[in-house]
């Protein structure tokens, strides 16, 4: 195929995608409850100008790996954000994921979107407690069967048939609640390392046999990895769902490729120092003051896939490597054990062998991740009302 033909085909594919996007958004307009908030007024009240919003729309469209022609659709999806019903379950975790998502000192568009999110049930921030809280959950399941998104935060203990975790007035186990709610959801998003693969609750020796939500419940989940994850990766995944009625293509660890497709080490601002052999040798030394590479003090960026350096945290102010600590690999399965010791290089990747050794080990450790992209490209983990849930195996944590 010639270059012109190839371009034409790509253009045609984007046209078809755009058309599908329009059809999907019209469907949602008919099916979802009306918006709870007037998003444009909220932006104005929060001091976000139309120009800022359009700029954010461009950045979000690019982050989702879509061409600029999709910008109006991203804007429309943002306006519809408060229409998507969410049921948010908490299991074994520190609640840092909710904290990092819902708290912000200075509002940007992503945090305003999260303020409008339609949380039908969220134990940390809802006013109801006990029986009343349980009624809220039952009502949400009745009102939006097959239409709500279930978000799971935290690992699920499987030991003693799930009895390490009993919740609510009836003392149901995490396993019971998880199975009941996810069986009625349109899709399930695992948010944070704990829900994705067990995270810290599953670290050695893992006495409660805690595992990620997908593994515990035997379902496929979309995994927004990180401890805690970046709010934009969660927001972007929901926007994608609103635009296409499907969840984005995932890698072999169930993470959206648009957010977790690149290696930290390859887009790191300290990379020129790595290439020049300029390393921080110990905390506070001259290299630390000069912003040199953190590999020798344990940075796991060479083995970690995420967009932290690109998006940053706290209204895009900073990210771990910029703050001077180095990445601890929190978006990778089993990071707490596999990336230990956190402040020393992995033994198998000592710098003694030169930079090629680090890259070889990094690429070998992550080859599975990349290989899985194609295999999971078409996966949607999605169920619409009235259609059977697609039986796909849960994403492996190993
Ligand atoms: Fe885990 Fe979330 Fe780490 Fe904490 O709740 S991903 S321990 S930041 O907050 O689940
Ligand atoms: Fe950046 Fe860490 Fe790679 Fe150094 S080792 S370039 S600090 S990601
Ligand atoms: Fe986690 Fe590393 Fe990003 S520690 S937050 S994946 S920089």
Coordinates of N, CA and C in Angstrom, one line a residue, residues 268-280 287 290-294 355:
X268 N 11.6 10.6 31.0 CA 12.0 11.2 32.2 C 12.9 12.4 32.0
X269 N 12.6 13.5 32.7 CA 13.4 14.7 32.5 C 14.9 14.6 33.0
X270 N 15.1 13.5 33.8 CA 16.5 13.3 34.3 C 17.2 12.3 33.4
X271 N 16.6 11.9 32.3 CA 17.2 10.9 31.4 C 18.5 11.4 30.8
X272 N 18.7 12.6 30.4 CA 20.0 13.0 29.9 C 21.2 12.7 30.9
X273 N 20.9 12.9 32.2 CA 21.9 12.6 33.2 C 22.2 11.1 33.3
X274 N 21.1 10.3 33.1 CA 21.3 8.8 33.1 C 22.3 8.5 31.9
X275 N 21.9 9.1 30.7 CA 22.7 8.8 29.5 C 24.2 9.3 29.7
X276 N 24.3 10.3 30.5 CA 25.7 10.9 30.7 C 26.4 10.3 31.8
X277 N 25.8 9.3 32.5 CA 26.4 8.6 33.6 C 26.5 9.5 34.9
X278 N 25.6 10.5 35.0 CA 25.6 11.4 36.2 C 24.4 11.0 37.1
X279 N 24.9 10.4 38.3 CA 23.9 9.8 39.2 C 24.0 10.4 40.6
X280 N 22.8 10.5 41.3 CA 22.8 10.8 42.7 C 23.3 9.5 43.4
X287 N 25.0 15.6 43.3 CA 24.1 15.2 42.2 C 22.7 15.4 42.5
X290 N 21.9 18.9 41.9 CA 21.9 19.3 40.5 C 20.8 18.6 39.7
X291 N 20.0 17.7 40.3 CA 18.9 17.1 39.6 C 19.4 15.9 38.7
X292 N 20.4 15.2 39.1 CA 20.9 14.1 38.3 C 20.0 12.8 38.5
X293 N 20.3 11.8 37.7 CA 19.5 10.6 37.7 C 19.5 9.9 39.0
X294 N 18.3 9.3 39.4 CA 18.1 8.7 40.7 C 18.2 7.2 40.6
X355 N 24.7 1.0 31.1 CA 23.3 1.4 30.9 C 22.5 0.3 30.1

